[in-house]
JSON list of C-alpha atoms in Angstrom, two decimals:
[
{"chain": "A", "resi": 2, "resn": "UNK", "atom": "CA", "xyz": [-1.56, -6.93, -4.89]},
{"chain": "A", "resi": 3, "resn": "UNK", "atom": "CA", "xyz": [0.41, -9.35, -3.30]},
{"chain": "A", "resi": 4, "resn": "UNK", "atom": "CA", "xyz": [-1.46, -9.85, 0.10]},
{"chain": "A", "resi": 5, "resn": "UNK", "atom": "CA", "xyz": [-4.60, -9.90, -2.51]},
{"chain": "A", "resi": 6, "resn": "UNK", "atom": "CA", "xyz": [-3.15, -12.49, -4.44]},
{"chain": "A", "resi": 7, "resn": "UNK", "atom": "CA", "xyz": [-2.54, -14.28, -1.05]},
{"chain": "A", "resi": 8, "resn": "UNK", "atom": "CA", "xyz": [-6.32, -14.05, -0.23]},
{"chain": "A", "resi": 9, "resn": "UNK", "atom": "CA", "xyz": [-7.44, -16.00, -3.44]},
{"chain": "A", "resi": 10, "resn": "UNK", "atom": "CA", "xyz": [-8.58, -12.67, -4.79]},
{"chain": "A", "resi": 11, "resn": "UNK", "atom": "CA", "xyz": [-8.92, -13.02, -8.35]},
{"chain": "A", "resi": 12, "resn": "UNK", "atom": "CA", "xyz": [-10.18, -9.81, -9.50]},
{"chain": "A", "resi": 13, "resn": "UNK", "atom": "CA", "xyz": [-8.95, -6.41, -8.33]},
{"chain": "A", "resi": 14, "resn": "UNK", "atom": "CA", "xyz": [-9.68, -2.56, -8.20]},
{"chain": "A", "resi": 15, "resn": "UNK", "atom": "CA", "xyz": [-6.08, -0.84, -7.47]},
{"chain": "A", "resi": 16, "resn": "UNK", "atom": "CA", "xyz": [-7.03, 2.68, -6.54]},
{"chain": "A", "resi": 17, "resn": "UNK", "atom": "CA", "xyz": [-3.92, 5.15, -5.77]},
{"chain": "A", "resi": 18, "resn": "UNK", "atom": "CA", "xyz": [-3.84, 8.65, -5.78]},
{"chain": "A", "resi": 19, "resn": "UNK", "atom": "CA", "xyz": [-0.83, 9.38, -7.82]},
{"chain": "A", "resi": 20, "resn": "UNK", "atom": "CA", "xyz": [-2.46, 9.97, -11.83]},
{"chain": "A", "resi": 21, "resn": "UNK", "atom": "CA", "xyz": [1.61, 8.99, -12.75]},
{"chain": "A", "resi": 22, "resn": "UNK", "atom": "CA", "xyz": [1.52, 5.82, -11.19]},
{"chain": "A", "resi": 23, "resn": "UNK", "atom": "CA", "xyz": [-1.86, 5.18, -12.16]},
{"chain": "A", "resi": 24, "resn": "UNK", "atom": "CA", "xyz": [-1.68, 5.99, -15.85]},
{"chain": "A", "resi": 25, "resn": "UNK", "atom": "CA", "xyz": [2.16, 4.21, -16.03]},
{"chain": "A", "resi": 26, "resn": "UNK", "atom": "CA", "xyz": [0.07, 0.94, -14.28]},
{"chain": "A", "resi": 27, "resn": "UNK", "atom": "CA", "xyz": [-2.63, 1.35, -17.01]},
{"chain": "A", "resi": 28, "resn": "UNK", "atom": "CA", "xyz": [0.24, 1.19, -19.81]},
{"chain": "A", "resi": 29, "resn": "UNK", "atom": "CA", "xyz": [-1.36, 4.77, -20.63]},
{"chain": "A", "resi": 30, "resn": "UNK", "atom": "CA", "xyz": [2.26, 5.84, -19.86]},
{"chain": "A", "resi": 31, "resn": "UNK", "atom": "CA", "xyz": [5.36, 4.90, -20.53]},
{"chain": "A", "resi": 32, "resn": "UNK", "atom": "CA", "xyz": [7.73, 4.48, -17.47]},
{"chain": "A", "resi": 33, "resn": "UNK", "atom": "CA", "xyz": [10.70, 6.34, -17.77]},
{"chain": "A", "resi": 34, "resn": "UNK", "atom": "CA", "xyz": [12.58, 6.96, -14.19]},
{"chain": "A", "resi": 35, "resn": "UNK", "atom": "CA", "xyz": [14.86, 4.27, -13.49]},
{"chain": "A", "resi": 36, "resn": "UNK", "atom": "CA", "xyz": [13.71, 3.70, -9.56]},
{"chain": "A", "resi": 37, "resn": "UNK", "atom": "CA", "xyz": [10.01, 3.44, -10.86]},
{"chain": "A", "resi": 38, "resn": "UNK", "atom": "CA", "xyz": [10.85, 0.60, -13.40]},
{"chain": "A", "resi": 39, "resn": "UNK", "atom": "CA", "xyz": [11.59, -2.01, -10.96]},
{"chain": "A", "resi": 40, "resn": "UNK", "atom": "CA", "xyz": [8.29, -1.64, -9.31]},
{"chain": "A", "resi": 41, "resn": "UNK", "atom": "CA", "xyz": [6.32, -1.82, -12.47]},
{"chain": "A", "resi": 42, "resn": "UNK", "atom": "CA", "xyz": [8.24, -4.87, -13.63]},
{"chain": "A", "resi": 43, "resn": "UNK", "atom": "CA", "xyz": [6.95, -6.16, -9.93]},
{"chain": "A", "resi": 44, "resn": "UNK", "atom": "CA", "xyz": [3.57, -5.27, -10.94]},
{"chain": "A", "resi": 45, "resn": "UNK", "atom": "CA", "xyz": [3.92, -6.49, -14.73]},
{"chain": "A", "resi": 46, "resn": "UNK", "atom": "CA", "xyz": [4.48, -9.71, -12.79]},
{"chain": "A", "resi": 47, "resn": "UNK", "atom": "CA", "xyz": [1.57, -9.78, -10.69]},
{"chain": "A", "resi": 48, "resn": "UNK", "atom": "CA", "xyz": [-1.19, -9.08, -13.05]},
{"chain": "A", "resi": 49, "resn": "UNK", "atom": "CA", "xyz": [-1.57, -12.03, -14.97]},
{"chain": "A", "resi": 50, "resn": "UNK", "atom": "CA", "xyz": [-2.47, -13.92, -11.54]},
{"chain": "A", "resi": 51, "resn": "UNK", "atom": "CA", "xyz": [-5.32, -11.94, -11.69]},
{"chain": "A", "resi": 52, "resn": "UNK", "atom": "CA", "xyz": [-8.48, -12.25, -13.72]},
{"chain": "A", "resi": 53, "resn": "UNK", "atom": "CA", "xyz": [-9.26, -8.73, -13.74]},
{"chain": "A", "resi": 54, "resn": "UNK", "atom": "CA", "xyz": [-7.49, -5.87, -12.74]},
{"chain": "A", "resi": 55, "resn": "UNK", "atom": "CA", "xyz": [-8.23, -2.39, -12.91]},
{"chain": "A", "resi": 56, "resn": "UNK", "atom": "CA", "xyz": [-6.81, 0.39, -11.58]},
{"chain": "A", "resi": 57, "resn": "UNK", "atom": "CA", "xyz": [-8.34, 3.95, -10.47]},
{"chain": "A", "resi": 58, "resn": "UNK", "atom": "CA", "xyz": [-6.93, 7.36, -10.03]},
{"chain": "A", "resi": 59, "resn": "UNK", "atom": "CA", "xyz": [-8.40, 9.34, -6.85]},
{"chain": "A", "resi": 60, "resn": "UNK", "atom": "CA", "xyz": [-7.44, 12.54, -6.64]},
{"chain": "A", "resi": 61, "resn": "UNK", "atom": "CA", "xyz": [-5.31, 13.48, -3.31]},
{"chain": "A", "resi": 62, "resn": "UNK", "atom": "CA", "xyz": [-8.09, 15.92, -2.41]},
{"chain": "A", "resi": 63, "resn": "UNK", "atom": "CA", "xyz": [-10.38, 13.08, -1.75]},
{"chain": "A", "resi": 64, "resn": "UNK", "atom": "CA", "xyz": [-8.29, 11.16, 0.02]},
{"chain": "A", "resi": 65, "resn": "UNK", "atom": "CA", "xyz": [-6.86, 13.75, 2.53]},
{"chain": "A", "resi": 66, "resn": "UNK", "atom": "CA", "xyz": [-5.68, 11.19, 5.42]},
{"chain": "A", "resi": 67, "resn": "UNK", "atom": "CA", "xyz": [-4.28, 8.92, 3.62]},
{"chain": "A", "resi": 68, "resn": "UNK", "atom": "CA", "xyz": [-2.40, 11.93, 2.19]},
{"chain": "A", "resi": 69, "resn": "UNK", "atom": "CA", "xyz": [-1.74, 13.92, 5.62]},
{"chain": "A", "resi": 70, "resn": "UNK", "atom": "CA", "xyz": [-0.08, 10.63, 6.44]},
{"chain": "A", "resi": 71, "resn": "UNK", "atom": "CA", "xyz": [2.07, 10.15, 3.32]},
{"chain": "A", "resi": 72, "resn": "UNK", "atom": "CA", "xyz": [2.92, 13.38, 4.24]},
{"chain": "A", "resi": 73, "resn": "UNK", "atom": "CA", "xyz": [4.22, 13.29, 7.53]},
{"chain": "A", "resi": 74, "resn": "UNK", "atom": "CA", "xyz": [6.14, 10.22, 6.67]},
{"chain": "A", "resi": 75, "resn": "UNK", "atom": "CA", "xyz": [7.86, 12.09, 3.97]},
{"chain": "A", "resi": 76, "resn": "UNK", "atom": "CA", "xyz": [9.38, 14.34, 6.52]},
{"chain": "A", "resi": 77, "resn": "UNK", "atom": "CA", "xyz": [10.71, 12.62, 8.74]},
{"chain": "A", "resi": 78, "resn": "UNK", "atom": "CA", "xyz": [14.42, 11.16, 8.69]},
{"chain": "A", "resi": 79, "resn": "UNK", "atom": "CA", "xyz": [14.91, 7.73, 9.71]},
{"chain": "A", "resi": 80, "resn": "UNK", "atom": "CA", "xyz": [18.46, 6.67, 10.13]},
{"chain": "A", "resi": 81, "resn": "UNK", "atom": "CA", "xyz": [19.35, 3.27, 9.06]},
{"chain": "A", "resi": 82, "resn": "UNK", "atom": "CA", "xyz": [18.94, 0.50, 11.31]},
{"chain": "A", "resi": 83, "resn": "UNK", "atom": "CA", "xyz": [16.57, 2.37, 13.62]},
{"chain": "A", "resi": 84, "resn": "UNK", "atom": "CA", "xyz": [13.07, 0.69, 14.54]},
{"chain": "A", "resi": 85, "resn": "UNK", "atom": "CA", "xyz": [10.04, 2.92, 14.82]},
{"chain": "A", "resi": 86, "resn": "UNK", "atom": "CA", "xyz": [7.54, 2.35, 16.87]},
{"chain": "A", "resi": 87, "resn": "UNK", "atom": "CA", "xyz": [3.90, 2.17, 15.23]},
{"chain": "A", "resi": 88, "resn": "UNK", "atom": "CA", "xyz": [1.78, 4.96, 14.74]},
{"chain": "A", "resi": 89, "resn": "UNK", "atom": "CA", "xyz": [-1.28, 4.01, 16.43]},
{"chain": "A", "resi": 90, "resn": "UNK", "atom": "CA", "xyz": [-4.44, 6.22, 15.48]},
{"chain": "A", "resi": 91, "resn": "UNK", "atom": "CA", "xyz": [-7.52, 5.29, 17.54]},
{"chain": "A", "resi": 92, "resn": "UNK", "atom": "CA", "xyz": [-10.87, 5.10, 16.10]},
{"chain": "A", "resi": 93, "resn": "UNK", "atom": "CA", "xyz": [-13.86, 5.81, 18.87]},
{"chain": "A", "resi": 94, "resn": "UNK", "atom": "CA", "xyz": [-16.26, 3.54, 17.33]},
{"chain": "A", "resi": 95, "resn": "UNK", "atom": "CA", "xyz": [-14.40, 0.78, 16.69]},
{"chain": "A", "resi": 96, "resn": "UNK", "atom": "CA", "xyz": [-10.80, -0.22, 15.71]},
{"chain": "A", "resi": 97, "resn": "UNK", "atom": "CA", "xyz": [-9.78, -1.07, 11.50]},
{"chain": "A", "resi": 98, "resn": "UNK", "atom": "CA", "xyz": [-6.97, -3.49, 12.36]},
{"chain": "A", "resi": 99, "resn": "UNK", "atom": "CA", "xyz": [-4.67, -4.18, 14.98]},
{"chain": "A", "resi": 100, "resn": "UNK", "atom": "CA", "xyz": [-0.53, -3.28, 15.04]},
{"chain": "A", "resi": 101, "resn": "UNK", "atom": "CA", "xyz": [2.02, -5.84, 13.95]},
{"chain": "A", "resi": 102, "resn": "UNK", "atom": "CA", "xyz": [4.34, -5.40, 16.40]},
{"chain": "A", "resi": 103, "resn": "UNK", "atom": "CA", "xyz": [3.92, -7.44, 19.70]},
{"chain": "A", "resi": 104, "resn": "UNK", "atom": "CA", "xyz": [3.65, -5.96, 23.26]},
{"chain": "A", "resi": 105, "resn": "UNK", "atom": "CA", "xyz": [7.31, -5.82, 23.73]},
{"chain": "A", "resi": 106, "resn": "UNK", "atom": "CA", "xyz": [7.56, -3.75, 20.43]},
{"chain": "A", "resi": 107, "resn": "UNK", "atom": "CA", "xyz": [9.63, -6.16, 19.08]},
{"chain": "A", "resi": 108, "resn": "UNK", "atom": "CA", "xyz": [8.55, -7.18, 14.75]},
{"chain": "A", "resi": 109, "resn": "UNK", "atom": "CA", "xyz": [6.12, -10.42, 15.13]},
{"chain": "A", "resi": 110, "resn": "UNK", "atom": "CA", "xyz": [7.98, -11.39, 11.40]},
{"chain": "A", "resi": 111, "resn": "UNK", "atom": "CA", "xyz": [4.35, -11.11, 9.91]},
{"chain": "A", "resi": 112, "resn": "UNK", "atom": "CA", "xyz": [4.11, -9.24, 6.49]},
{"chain": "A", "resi": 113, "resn": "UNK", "atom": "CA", "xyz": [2.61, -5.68, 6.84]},
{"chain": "A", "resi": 114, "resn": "UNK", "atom": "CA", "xyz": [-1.03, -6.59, 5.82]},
{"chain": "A", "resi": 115, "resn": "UNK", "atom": "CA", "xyz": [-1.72, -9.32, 8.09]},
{"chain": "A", "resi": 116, "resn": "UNK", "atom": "CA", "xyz": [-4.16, -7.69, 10.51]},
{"chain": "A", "resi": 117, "resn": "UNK", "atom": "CA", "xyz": [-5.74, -6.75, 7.33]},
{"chain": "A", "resi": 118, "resn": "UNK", "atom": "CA", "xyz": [-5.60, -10.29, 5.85]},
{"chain": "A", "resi": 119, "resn": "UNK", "atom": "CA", "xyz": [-7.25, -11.94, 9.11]},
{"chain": "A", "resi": 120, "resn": "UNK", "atom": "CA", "xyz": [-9.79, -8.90, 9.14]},
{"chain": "A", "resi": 121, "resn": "UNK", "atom": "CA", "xyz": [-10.77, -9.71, 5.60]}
]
């Protein structure tokens, strides 16, 4: 919501695949785990610079990379202090967005959605 926010976007569709999240967002829900509060306080924040929000459920089962990849990430342990490199996943017909790292593998100090913020 941020990078949108960043873009000028003014009205959003937030679509996750977690029917907690998404219901808690909604105010369906009431947040009650301490580590998920401060992130909704974040997002309680960010709304109002929008002029319409909305926000969808999609069930993991329709959104199986994006899952496989949430996946994989949750099993691997990263010790502190360590830099990955990126996981680069080629597409034959054309590429989505380009890494953030530079050449040298080094951080270019860029937020995370750049690439998708020049794309867009």
């Amino acid at each position: 919501m941020e990078a949108a926010l960043e873009l000028g976007a003014k009205r959003v569709e937030v679509i996750g695949d977690s029917n907690l999240v998404v219901s808690q967002a909604r105010g369906d829900w009431k947040v009650k785990k301490d580590m998920l509060k401060l992130y909704h306080s974040v997002l309680e924040a960010l709304i109002p610079q929008f002029d319409f929000v909305i926000f969808t459920h999609t069930p993991r089962v329709s959104n199986r990379f994006a899952d496989a990849l949430a996946t994989m990430a949750s099993m691997v342990e990263i010790p502190l202090g360590f830099t990955m490199q990126p996981l680069m996943i080629e597409q034959k017909v054309k590429p989505t967005c380009e890494c953030t790292f530079t050449e040298e593998g080094e951080d270019d100090g860029k937020p995370w959605y750049e690439d998708v913020k020049k794309f867009l």
